[in-house]
Short mmCIF file of C-alpha atoms in Angstrom, two decimals:
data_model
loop_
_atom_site.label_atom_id
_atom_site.label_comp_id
_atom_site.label_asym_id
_atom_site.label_seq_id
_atom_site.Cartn_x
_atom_site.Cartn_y
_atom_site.Cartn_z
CA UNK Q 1 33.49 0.60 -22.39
CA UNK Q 2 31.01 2.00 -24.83
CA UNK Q 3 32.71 2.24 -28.55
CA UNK Q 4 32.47 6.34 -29.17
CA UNK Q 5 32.62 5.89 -33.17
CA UNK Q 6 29.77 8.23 -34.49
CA UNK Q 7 29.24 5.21 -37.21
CA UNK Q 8 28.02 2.80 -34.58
CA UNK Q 9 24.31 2.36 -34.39
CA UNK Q 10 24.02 -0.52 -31.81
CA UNK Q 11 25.93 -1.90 -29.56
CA UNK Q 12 25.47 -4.87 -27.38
CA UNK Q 13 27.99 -5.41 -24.51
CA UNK Q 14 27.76 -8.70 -22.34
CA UNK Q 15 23.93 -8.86 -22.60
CA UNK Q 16 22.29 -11.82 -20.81
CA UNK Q 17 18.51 -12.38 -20.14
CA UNK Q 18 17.17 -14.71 -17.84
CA UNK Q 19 13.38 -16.24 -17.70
CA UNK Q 20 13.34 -17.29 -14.02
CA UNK Q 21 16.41 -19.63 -13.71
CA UNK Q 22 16.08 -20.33 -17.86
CA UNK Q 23 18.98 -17.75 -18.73
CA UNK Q 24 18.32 -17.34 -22.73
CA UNK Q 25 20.78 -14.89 -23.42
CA UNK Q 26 24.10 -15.66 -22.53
CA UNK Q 27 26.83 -12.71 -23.03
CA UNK Q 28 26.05 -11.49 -26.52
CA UNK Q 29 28.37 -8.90 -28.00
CA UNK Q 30 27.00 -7.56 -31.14
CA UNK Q 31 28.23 -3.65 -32.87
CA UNK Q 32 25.61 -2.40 -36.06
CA UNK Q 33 27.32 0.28 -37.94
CA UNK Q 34 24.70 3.27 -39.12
CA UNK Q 35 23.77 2.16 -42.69
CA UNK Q 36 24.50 -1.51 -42.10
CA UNK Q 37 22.25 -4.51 -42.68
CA UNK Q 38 22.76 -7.37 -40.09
CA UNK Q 39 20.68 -10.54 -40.24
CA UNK Q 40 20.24 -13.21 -37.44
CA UNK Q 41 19.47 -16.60 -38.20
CA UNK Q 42 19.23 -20.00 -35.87
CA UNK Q 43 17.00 -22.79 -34.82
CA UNK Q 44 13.91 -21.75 -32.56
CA UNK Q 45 14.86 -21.02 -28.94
CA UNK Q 46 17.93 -19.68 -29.51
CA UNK Q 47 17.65 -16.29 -28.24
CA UNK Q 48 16.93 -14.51 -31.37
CA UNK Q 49 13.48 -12.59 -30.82
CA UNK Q 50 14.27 -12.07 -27.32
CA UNK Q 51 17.59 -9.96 -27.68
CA UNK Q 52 15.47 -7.82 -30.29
CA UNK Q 53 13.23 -7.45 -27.53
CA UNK Q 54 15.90 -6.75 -25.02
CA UNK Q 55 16.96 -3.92 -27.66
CA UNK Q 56 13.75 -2.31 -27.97
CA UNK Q 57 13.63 -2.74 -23.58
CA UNK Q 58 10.09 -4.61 -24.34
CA UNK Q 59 12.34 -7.34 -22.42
CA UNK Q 60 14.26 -5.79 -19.68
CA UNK Q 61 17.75 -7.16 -19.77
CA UNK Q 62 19.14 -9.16 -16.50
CA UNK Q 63 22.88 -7.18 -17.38
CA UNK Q 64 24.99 -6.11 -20.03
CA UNK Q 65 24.19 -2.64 -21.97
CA UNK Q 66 22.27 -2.01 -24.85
CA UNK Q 67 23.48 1.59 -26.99
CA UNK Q 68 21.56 3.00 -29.68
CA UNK Q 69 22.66 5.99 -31.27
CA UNK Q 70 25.58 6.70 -28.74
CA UNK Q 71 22.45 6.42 -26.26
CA UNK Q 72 22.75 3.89 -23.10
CA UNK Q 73 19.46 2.71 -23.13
CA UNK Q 74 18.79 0.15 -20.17
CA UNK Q 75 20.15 3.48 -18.13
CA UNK Q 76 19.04 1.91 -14.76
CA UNK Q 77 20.97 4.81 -12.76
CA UNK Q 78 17.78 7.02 -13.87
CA UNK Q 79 14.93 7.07 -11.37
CA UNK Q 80 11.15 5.51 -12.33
CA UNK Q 81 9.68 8.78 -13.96
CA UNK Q 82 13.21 9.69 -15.75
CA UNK Q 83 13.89 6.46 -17.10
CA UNK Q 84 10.47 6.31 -18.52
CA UNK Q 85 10.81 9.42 -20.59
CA UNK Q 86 14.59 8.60 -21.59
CA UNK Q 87 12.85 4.64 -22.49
CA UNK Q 88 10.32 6.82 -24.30
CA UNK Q 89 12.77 9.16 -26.18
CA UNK Q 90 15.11 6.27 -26.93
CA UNK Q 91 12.42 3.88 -28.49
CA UNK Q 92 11.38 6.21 -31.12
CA UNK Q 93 15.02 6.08 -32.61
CA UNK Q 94 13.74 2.57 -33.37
CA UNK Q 95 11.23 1.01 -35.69
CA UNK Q 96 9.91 -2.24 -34.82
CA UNK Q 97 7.39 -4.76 -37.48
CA UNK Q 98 6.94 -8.28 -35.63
CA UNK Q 99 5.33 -11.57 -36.67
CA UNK Q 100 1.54 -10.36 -35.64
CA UNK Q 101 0.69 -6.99 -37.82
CA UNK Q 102 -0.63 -5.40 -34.50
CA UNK Q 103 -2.39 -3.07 -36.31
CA UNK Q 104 -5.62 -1.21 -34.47
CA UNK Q 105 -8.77 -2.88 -36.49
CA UNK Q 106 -11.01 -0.20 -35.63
CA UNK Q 107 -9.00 2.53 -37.86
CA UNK Q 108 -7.61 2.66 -41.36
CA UNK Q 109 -4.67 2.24 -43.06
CA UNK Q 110 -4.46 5.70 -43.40
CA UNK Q 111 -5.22 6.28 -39.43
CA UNK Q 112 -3.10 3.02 -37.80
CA UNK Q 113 0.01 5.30 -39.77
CA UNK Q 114 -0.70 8.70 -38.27
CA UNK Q 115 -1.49 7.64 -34.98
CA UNK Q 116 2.06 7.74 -33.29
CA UNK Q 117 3.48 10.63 -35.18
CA UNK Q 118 0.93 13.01 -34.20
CA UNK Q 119 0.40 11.37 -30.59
CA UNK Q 120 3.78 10.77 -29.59
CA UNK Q 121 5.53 13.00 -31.81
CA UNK Q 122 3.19 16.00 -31.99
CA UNK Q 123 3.15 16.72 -35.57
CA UNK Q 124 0.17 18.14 -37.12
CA UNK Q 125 -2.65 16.35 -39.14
CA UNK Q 126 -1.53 17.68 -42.52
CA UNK Q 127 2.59 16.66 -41.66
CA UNK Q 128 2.05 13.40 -40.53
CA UNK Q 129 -0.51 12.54 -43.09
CA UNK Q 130 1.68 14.20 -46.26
CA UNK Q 131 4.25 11.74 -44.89
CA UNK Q 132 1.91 8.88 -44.59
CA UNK Q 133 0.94 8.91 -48.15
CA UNK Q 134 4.04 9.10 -49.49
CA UNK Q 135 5.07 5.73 -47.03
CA UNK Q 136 1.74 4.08 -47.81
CA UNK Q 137 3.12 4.81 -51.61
CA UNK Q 138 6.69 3.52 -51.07
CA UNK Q 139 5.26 0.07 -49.51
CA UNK Q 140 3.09 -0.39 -52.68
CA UNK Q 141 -0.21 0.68 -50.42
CA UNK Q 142 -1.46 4.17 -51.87
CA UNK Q 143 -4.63 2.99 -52.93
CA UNK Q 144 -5.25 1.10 -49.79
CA UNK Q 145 -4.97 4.27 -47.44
CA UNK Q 146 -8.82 4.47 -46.49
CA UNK Q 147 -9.11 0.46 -46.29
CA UNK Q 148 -9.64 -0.99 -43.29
CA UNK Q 149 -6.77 -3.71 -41.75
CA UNK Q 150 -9.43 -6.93 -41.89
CA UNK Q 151 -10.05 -5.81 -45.67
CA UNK Q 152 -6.23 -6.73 -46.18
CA UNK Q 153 -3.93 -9.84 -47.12
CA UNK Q 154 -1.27 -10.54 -44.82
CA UNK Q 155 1.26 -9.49 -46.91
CA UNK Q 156 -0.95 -6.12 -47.24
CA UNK Q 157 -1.14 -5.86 -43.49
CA UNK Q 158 2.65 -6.87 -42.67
CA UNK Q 159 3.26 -3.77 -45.31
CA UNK Q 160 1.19 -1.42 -43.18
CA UNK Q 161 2.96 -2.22 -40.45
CA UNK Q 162 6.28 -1.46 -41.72
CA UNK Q 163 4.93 2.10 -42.78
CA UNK Q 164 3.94 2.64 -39.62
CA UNK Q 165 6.97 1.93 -37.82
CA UNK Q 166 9.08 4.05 -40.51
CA UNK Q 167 6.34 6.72 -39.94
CA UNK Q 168 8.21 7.33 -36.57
CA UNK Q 169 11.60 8.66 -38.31
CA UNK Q 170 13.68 5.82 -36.58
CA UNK Q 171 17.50 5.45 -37.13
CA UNK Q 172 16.87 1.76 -36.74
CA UNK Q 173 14.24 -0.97 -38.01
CA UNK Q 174 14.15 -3.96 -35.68
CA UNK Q 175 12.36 -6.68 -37.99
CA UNK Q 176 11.82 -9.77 -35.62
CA UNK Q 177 10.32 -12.82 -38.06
CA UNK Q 178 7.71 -10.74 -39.88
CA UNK Q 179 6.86 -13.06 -42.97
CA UNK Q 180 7.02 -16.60 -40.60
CA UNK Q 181 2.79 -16.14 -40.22
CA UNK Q 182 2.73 -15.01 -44.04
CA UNK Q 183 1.69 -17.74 -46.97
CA UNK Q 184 4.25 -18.15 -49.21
CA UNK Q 185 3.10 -16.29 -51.95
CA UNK Q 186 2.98 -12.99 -50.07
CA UNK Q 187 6.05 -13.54 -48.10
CA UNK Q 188 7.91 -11.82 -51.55
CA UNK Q 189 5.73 -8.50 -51.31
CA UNK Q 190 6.93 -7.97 -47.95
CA UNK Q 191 10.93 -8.98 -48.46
CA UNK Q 192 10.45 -6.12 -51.54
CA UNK Q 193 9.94 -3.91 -49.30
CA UNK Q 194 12.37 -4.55 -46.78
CA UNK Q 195 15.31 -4.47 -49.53
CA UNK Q 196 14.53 -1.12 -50.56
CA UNK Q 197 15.32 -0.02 -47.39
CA UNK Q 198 18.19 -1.67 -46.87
CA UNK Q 199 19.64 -0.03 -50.43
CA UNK Q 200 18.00 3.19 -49.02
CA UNK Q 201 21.04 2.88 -46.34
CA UNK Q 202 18.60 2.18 -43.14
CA UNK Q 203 19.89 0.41 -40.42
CA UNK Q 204 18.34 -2.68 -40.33
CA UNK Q 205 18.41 -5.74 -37.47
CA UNK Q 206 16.66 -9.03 -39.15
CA UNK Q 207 15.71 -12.16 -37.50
CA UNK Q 208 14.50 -14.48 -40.60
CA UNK Q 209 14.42 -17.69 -41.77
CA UNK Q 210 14.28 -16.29 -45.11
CA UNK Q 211 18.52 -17.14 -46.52
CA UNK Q 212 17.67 -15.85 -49.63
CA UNK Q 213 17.09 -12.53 -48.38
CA UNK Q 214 20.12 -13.12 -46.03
CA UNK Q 215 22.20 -14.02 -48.53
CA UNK Q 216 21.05 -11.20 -50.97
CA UNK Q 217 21.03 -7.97 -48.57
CA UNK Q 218 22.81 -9.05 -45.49
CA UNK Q 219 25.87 -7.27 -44.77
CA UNK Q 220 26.46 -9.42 -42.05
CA UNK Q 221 25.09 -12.68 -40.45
CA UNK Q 222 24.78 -13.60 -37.12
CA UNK Q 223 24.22 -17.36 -36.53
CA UNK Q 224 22.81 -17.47 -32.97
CA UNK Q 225 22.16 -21.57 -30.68
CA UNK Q 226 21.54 -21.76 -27.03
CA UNK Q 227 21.99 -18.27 -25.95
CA UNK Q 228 25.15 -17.19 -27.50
CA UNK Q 229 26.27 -15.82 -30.51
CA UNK Q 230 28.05 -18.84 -32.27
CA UNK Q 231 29.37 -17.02 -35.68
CA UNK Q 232 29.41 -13.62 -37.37
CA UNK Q 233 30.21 -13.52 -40.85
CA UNK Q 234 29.63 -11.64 -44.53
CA UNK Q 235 26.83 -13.43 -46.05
CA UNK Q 236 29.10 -15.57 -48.38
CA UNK Q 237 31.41 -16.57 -46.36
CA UNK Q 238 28.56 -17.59 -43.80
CA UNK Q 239 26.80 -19.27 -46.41
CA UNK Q 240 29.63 -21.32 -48.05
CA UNK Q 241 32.07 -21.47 -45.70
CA UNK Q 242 31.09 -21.90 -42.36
CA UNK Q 243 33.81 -22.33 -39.13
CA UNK Q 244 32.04 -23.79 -36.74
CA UNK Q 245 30.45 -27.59 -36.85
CA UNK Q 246 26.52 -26.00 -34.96
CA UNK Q 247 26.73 -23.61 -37.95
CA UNK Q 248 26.99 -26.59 -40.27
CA UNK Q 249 24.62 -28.47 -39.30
CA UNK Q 250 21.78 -25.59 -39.28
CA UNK Q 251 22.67 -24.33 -42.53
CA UNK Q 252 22.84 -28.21 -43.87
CA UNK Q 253 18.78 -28.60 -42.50
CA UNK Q 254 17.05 -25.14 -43.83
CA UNK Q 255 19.18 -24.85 -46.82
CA UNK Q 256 18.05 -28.71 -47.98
#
C-alpha cells in the first residue's frame, strides 16, 4: 500500500529490474521525505544508477511501484497514449544531471537552459530566460550565459547541466554519479553547488562516490551490493558504525 503522508516524496515498493535473465534490482524498498537528502553509495554493479533510472522510467521497471509526489508513476493500467502524457507530466516533477553533461553543442549556455521550459512547459521567452539568469547566477555561471558548451570545463558544463534540470521547477533532483568523469580539481565546483541545494531544502537522490559529501549533507545513506539494499543509516552512524560485515568491507576500501 502506497504511504499517504503528504511529506513523502518517493517511494519505492518491492522494485526489481531485470536485464534479460540478469535481475539487478532485487526488491528495493526505499521512502524520501520532501526536503530530505538521501545518498547511495556501493561498489559498481550494484544497482545504483539503474534504480535512478527506474525512478525517472528511463528504465522501465520489471515490478514493484515507483511514487513521486503521491503520483504512481510506472501506472501500467493507463493505455499507450495516456501513459505517455501521465510519464510526461510525472517526469517534470523530477530533475535529472548524469555523468555525461548531455548538453546540445550547437546552442548556448543561455539556450541548452531555456529549451525545456519554453518547449515542454510553454513559458514565454522573457519567463524562462529571467529564470535562467538568475540559475546560471546561482551555479556560479552568469558570465558564461552566451558561451558555447565546448568553450567550457567540465566542471563548467556539469554546472550547466544542473541549471538546466532545476530550470524545469522539479520537486526532486535525481543526481546519478555526476563528478565520476570530472578531474579532481573541478569535482569541488560542482559538489558547491549541489550543497546549496540541499540547505535550500530540495529533495535530493545522490549516487556518489564522493563520502565527504555523504558524510557532510546526507541525511541518510543507502549502502546498496548485488541488487538489494544492504543498510540505511544517518550519515554518522553509517560512517562509523556500520551493522553489517558487506558494509564494512566497502567503507574499509574507498575510505583508505
Amino acid at each position: 500500500m502506497k504511504n499517504n503522508e503528504p511529506n513523502c516524496m518517493v517511494e519505492i515498493r518491492d522494485l526489481h529490474k531485470h536485464f534479460g535473465p540478469l535481475e539487478v534490482l532485487k526488491g528495493i524498498d526505499i521512502e524520501v521525505a520532501n526536503g530530505e537528502v538521501l545518498v547511495i553509495i556501493g561498489p559498481s554493479g550494484s544497482g545504483k544508477s539503474t534504480l535512478l533510472r527506474c525512478i525517472n522510467y528511463l528504465e522501465e521497471p520489471t515490478s514493484g511501484e515507483i511514487y513521486v509526489d503521491n503520483t504512481l508513476v510506472n501506472d501500467r493500467s493507463l493505455k499507450h497514449k495516456a501513459f505517455q502524457e501521465h510519464l510526461n507530466r510525472t517526469r517534470c516533477k523530477m530533475g535529472m544531471v548524469f555523468q555525461q553533461f548531455n548538453l546540445f553543442p550547437h546552442m548556448t549556455v543561455l539556450e541548452n537552459v531555456i529549451e525545456s521550459p519554453i518547449h515542454v512547459m510553454k513559458q514565454d521567452r522573457p519567463t524562462a530566460i529571467s529564470k535562467a539568469e538568475d540559475l546560471l547566477e546561482m551555479v556560479g555561471l552568469a558570465a558564461k550565459r552566451d558561451n558555447y558548451p565546448a568553450t567550457l570545463s567540465g566542471g563548467q558544463q556539469q554546472r550547466v547541466a544542473i541549471a538546466r534540470a532545476l530550470a524545469m521547477e522539479p520537486s526532486v533532483m535525481l543526481f546519478d554519479e555526476v563528478t565520476s568523469a570530472l578531474d579532481p580539481e573541478l569535482v569541488g565546483e560542482v559538489l558547491r553547488v549541489m550543497e546549496t541545494l540541499a540547505r535550500e531544502g530540495m529533495t535530493m537522490l545522490v549516487v556518489t562516490h564522493e563520502m565527504g559529501f555523504a558524510e557532510k549533507m546526507a541525511d541518510r545513506v543507502v549502502f546498496m551490493a548485488d541488487g538489494f539494499v544492504v543498510e540505511d543509516a544517518p550519515p554518522h552512524e553509517m560512517f562509523t558504525n556500520p551493522q553489517h560485515e558487506r558494509t564494512k568491507q566497502f567503507l574499509a576500501e574507498v575510505l583508505k
